[in-house]
PDB file of C-alpha atoms in Angstrom:
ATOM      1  CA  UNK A 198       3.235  -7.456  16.045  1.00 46.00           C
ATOM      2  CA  UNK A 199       5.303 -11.034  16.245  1.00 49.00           C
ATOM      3  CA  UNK A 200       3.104 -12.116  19.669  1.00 51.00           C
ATOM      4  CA  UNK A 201       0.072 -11.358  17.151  1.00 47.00           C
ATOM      5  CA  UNK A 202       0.952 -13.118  14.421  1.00 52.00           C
ATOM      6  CA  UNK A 203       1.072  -9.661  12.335  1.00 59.00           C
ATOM      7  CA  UNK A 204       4.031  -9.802   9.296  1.00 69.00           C
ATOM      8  CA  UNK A 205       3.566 -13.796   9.480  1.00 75.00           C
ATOM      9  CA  UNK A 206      -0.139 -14.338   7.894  1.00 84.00           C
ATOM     10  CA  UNK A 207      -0.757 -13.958   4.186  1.00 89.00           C
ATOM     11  CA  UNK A 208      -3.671 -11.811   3.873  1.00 89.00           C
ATOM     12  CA  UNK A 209      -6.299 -11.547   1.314  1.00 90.00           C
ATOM     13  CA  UNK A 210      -5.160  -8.043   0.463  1.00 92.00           C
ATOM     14  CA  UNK A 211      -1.539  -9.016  -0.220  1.00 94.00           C
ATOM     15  CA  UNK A 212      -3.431 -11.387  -2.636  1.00 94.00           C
ATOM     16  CA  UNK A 213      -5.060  -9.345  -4.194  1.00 93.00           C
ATOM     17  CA  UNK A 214      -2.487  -6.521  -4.729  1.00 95.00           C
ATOM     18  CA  UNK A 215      -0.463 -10.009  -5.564  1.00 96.00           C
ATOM     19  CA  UNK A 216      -2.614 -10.750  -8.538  1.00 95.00           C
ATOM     20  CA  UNK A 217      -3.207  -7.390  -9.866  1.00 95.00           C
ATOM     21  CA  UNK A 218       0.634  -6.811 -10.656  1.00 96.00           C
ATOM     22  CA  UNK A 219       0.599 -10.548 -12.434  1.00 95.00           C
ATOM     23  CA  UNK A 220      -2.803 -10.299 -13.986  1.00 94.00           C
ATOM     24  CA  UNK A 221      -3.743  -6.785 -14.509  1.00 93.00           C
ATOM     25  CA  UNK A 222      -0.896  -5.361 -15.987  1.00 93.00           C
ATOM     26  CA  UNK A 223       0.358  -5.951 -19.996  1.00 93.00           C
ATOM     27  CA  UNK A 224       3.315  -8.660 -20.877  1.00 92.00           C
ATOM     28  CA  UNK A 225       6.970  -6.962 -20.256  1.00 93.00           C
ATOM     29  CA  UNK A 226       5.275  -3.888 -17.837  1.00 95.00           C
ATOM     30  CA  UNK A 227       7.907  -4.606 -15.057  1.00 96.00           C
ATOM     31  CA  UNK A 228      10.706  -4.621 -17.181  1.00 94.00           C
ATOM     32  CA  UNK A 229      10.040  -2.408 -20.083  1.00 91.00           C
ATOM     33  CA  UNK A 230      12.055  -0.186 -20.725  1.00 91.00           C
ATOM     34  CA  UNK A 231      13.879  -1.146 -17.735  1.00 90.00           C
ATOM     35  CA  UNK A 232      13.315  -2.699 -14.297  1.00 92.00           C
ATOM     36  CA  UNK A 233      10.716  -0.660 -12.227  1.00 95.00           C
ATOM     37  CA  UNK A 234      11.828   0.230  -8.811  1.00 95.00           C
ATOM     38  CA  UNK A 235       9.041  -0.967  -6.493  1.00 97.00           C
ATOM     39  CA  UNK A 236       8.514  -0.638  -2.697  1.00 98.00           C
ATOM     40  CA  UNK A 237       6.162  -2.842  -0.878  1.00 98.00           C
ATOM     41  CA  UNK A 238       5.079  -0.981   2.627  1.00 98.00           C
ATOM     42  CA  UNK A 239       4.187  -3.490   5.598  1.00 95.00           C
ATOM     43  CA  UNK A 240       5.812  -6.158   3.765  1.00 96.00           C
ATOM     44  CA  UNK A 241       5.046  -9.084   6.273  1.00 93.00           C
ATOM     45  CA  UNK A 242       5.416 -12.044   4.751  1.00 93.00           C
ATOM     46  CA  UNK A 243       6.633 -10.660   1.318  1.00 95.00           C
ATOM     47  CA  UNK A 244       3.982 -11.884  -0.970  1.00 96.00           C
ATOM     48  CA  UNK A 245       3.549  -8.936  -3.077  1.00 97.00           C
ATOM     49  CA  UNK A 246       6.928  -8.549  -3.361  1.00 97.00           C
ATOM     50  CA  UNK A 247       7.914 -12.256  -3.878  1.00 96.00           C
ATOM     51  CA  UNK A 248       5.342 -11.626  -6.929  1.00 96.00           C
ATOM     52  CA  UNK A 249       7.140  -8.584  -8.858  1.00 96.00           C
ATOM     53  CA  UNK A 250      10.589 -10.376  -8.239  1.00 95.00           C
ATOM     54  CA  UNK A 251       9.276 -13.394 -10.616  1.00 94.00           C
ATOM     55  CA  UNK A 252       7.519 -10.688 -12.762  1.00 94.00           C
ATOM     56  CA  UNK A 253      10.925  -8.947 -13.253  1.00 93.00           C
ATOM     57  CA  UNK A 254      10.745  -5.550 -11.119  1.00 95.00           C
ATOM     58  CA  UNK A 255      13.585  -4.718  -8.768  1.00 94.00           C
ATOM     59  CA  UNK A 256      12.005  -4.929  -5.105  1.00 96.00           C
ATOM     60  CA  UNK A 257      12.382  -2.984  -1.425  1.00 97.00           C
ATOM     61  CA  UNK A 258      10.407  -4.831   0.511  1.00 97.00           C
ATOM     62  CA  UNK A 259      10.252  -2.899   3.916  1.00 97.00           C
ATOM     63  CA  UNK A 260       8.644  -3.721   7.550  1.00 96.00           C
ATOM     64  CA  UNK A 261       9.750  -3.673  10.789  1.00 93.00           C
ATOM     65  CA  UNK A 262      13.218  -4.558  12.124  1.00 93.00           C
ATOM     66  CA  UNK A 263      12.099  -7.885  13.722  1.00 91.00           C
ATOM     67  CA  UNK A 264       9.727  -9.035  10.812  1.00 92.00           C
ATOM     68  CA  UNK A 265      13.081  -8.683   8.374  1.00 94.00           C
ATOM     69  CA  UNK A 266      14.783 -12.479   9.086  1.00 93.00           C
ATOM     70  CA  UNK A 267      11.190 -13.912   7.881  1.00 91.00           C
ATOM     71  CA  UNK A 268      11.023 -11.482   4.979  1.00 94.00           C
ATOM     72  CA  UNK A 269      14.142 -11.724   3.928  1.00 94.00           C
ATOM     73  CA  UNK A 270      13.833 -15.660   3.315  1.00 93.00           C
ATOM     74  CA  UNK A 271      10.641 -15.387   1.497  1.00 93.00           C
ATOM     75  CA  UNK A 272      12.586 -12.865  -0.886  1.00 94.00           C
ATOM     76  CA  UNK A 273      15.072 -15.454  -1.323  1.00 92.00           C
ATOM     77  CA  UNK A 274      13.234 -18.083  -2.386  1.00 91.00           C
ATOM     78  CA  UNK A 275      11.624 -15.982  -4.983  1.00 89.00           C
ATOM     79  CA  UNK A 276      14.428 -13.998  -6.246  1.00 84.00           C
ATOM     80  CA  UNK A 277      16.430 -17.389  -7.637  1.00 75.00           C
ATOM     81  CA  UNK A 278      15.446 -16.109 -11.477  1.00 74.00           C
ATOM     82  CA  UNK A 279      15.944 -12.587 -10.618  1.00 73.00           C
ATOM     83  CA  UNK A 280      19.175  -9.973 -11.706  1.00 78.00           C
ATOM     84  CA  UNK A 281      21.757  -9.853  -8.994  1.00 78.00           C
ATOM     85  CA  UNK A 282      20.301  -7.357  -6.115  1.00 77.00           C
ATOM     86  CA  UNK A 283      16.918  -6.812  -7.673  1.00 89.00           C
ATOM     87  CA  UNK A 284      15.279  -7.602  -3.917  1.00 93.00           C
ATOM     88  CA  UNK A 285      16.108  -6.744  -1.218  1.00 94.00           C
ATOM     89  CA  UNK A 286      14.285  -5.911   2.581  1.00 96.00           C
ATOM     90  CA  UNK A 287      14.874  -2.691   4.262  1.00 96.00           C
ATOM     91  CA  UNK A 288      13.507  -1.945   7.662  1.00 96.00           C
ATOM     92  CA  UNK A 289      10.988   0.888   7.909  1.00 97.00           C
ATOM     93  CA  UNK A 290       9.613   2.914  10.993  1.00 96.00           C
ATOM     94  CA  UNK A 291       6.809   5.210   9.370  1.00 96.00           C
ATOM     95  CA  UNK A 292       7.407   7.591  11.747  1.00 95.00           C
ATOM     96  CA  UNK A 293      10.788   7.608  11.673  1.00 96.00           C
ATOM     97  CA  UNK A 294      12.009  10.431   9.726  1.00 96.00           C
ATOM     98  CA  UNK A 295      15.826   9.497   9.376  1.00 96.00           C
ATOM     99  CA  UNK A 296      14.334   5.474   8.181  1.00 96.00           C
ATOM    100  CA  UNK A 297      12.235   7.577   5.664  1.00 95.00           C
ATOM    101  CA  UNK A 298      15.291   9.185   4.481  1.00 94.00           C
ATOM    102  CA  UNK A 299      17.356   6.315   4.259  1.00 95.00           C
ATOM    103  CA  UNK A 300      14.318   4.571   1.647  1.00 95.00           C
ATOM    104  CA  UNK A 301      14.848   7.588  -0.438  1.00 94.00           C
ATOM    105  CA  UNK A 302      18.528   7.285  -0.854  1.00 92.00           C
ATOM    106  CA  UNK A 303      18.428   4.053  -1.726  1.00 92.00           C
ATOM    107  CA  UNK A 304      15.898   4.684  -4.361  1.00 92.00           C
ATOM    108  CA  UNK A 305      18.034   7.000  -5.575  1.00 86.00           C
ATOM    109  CA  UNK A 306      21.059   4.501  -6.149  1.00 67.00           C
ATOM    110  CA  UNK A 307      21.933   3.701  -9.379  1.00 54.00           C
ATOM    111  CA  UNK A 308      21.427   5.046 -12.865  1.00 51.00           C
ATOM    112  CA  UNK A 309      17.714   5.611 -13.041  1.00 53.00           C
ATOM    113  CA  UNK A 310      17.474   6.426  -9.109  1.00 58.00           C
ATOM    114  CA  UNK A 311      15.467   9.342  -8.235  1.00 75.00           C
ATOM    115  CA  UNK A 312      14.480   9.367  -4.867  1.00 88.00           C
ATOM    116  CA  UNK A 313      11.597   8.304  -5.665  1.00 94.00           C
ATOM    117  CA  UNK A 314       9.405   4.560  -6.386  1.00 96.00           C
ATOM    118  CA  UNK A 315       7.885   3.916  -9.384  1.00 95.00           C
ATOM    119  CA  UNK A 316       5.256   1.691  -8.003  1.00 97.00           C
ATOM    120  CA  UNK A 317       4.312   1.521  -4.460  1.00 97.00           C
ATOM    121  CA  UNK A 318       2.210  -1.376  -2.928  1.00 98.00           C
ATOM    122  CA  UNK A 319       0.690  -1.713   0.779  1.00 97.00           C
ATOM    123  CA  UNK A 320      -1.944  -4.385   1.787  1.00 95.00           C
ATOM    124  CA  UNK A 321      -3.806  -4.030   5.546  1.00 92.00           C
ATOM    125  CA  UNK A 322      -1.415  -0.687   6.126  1.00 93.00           C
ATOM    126  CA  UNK A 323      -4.397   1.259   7.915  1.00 90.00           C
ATOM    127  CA  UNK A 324      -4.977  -0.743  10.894  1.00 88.00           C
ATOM    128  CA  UNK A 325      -5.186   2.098  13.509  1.00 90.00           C
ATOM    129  CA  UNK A 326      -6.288   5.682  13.749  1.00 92.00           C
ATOM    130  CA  UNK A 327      -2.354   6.501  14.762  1.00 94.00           C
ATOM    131  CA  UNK A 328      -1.217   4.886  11.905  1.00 94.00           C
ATOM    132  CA  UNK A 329      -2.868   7.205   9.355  1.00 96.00           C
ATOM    133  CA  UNK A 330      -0.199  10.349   9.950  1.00 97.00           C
ATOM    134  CA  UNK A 331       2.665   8.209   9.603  1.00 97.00           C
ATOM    135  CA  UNK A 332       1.441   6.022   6.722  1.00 97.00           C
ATOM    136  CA  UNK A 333       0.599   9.273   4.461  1.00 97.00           C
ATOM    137  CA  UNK A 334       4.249  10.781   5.376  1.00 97.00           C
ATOM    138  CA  UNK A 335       6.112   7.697   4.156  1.00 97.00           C
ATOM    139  CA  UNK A 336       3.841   7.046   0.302  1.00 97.00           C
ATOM    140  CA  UNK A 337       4.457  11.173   0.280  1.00 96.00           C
ATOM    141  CA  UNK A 338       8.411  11.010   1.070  1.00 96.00           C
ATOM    142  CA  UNK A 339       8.712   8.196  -1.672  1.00 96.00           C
ATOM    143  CA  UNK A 340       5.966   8.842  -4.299  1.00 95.00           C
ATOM    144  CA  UNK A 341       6.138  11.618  -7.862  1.00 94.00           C
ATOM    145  CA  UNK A 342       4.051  12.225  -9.914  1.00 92.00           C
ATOM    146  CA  UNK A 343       4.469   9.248 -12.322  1.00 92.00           C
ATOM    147  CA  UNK A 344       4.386   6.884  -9.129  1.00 95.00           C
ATOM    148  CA  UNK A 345       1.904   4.181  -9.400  1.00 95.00           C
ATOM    149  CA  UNK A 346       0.645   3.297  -5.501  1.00 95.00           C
ATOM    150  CA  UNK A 347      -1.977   1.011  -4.795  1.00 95.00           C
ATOM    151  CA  UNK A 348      -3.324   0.193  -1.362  1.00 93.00           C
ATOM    152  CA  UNK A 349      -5.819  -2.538  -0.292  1.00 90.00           C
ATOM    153  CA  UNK A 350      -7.515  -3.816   2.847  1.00 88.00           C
ATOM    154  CA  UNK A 351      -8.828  -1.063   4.674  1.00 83.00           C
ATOM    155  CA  UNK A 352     -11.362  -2.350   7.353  1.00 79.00           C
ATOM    156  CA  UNK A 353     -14.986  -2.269   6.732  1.00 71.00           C
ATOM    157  CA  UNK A 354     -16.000   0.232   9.240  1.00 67.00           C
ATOM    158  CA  UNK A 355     -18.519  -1.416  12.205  1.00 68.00           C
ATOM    159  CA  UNK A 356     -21.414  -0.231  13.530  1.00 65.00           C
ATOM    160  CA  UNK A 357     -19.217   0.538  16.900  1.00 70.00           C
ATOM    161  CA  UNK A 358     -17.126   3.287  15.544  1.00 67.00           C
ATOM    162  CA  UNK A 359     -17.919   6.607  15.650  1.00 76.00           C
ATOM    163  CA  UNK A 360     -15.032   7.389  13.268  1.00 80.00           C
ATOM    164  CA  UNK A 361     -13.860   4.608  10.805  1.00 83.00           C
ATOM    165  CA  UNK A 362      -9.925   3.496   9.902  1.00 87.00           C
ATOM    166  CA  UNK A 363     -11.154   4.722   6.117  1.00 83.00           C
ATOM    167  CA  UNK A 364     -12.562   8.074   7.762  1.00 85.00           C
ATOM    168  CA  UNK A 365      -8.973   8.849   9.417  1.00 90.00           C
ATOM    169  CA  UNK A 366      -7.447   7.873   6.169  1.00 90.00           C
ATOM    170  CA  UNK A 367     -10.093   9.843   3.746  1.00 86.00           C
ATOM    171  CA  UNK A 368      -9.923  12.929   6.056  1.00 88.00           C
ATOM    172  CA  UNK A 369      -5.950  12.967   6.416  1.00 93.00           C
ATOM    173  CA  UNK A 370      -5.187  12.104   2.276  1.00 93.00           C
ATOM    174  CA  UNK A 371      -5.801  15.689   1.197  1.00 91.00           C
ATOM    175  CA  UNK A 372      -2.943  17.528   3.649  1.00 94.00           C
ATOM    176  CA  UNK A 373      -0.244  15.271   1.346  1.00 95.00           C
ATOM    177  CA  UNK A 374      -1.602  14.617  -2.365  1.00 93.00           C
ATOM    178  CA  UNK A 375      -4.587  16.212  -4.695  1.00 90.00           C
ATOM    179  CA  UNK A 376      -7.703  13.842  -3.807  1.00 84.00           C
ATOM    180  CA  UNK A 377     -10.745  13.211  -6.499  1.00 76.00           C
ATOM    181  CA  UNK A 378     -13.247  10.714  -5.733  1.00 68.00           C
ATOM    182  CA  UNK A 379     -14.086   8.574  -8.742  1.00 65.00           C
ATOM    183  CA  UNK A 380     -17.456   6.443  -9.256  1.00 58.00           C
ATOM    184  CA  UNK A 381     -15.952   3.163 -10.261  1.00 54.00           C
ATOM    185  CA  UNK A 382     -18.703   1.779 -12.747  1.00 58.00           C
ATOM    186  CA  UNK A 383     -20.674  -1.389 -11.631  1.00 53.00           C
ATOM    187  CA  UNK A 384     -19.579  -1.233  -7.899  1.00 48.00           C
ATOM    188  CA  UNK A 385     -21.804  -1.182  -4.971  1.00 45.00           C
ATOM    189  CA  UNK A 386     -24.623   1.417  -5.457  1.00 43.00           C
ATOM    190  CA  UNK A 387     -25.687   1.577  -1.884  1.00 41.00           C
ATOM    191  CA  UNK A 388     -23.406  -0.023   0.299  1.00 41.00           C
ATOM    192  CA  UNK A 389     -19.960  -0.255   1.576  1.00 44.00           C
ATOM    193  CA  UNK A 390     -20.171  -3.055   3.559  1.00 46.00           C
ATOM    194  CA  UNK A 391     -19.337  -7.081   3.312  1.00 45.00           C
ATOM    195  CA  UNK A 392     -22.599  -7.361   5.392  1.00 48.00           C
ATOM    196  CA  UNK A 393     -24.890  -5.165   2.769  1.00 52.00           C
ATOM    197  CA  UNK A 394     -26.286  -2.879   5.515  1.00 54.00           C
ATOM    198  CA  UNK A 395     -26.083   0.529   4.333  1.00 54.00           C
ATOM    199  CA  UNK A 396     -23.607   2.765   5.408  1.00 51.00           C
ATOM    200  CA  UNK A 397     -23.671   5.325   8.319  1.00 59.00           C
ATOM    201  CA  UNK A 398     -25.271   8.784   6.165  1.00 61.00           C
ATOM    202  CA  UNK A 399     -22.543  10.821   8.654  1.00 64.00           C
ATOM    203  CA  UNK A 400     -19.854   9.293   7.926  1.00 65.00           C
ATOM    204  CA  UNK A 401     -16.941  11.051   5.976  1.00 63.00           C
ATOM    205  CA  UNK A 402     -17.190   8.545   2.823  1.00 62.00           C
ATOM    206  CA  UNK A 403     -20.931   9.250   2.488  1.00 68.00           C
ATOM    207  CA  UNK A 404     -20.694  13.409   3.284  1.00 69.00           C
ATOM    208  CA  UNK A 405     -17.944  13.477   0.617  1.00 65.00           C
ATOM    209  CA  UNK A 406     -19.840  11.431  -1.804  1.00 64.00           C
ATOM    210  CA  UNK A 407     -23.263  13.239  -1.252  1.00 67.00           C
ATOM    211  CA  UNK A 408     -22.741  16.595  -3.701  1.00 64.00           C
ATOM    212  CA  UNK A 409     -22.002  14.272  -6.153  1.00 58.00           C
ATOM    213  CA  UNK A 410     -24.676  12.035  -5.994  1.00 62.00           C
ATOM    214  CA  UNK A 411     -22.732   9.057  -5.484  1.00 60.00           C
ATOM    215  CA  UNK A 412     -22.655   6.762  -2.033  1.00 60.00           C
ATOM    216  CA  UNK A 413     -19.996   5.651   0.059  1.00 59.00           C
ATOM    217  CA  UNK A 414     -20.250   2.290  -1.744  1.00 58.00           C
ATOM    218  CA  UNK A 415     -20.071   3.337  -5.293  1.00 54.00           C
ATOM    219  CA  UNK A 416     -16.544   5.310  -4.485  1.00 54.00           C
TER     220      UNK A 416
END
């Protein structure tokens, strides 16, 4: 990950999920009635997290052991306004069981601590077929009902794959949560791709899609 430059980039996903938590959300949500427990997954640099520290939210931000000196800074810089331990970085092995664990009991410190987040973020999470497994066990171990988890920056599947990142991650989702596919209004109508090309009729977006009339693009 560190010879790669992974955990050290900020990515137009963390952006994104960045901008949606400071944009998309009403005046006082982070805080009101109390501070919400957050955990950003894949952390890297800490943008997303750096971001609900100045919006008021108390803050695990969690990666891998050797990403956590870089992380931890970031946090730093952006926690000078913050309440006295609202962020802090944890490291996280997905597959791990005992690391899982150890994010649960700390989310269950404290007066309003249940085990559980109240708002999970991840940004370019699904970057392998391996990863899929591991990634769904971890938002499962630390997600209720009333958790709010957002994910962004799964790749655009290529014309070289016979199975997509997004297929793993479609095909995996329902052994851990309920699953609906929703149209989202005034999205792509026929494609799923940056490129426009349409997208592969076989693949797992499109078969799912097709009793419901909708295309891969439109879900």
């Amino acid at each position: 990950f560190i010879e790669n430059a992974i955990g050290g980039v900020v990515t137009r996903a963390s952006e994104d999920l960045a901008r949606w938590a400071a944009e998309a959300t009403p005046e006082g949500y982070w805080t009101m009635p109390r501070q919400k427990r957050c955990v950003e997954l894949g952390s890297g640099c800490g943008l997303v997290s750096g971001t609900l520290l100045k919006l008021g939210a108390r803050v695990i931000a969690t990666d891998l052991e050797e990403l956590l000196p870089h992380l931890e800074y970031n946090l730093s810089l952006n926690a000078k306004d913050s309440s006295p331990g609202a962020g802090e970085a944890q490291a996280l092995d997905w597959g791990s069981e005992d690391a899982r664990l150890a994010l649960q009991e700390k989310l269950g410190d404290g007066d309003a601590g249940t085990g559980k987040a109240e708002a999970v973020f991840s940004a370019n999470c699904i970057y392998s077929h391996d990863a899929v497994d591991s990634f769904l066990r971890t938002i499962h171990a630390i997600t209720g009902p009333e958790t709010l988890a957002l994910m962004c920056g799964v790749p655009v599947p290529s014309d070289s794959e016979e199975t997509s990142y997004l297929d793993s991650f479609l095909g995996a989702a329902p052994s851990f949560f309920d699953c609906h596919l929703l149209h989202i209004p005034g999205g792509a109508d026929k494609s799923g791709r940056s490129d426009g090309r349409p997208v592969d009729s076989e693949s797992l977006g499109a078969r799912l899609g097709r009793p419901y009339g909708l295309s891969a693009g439109a879900l």
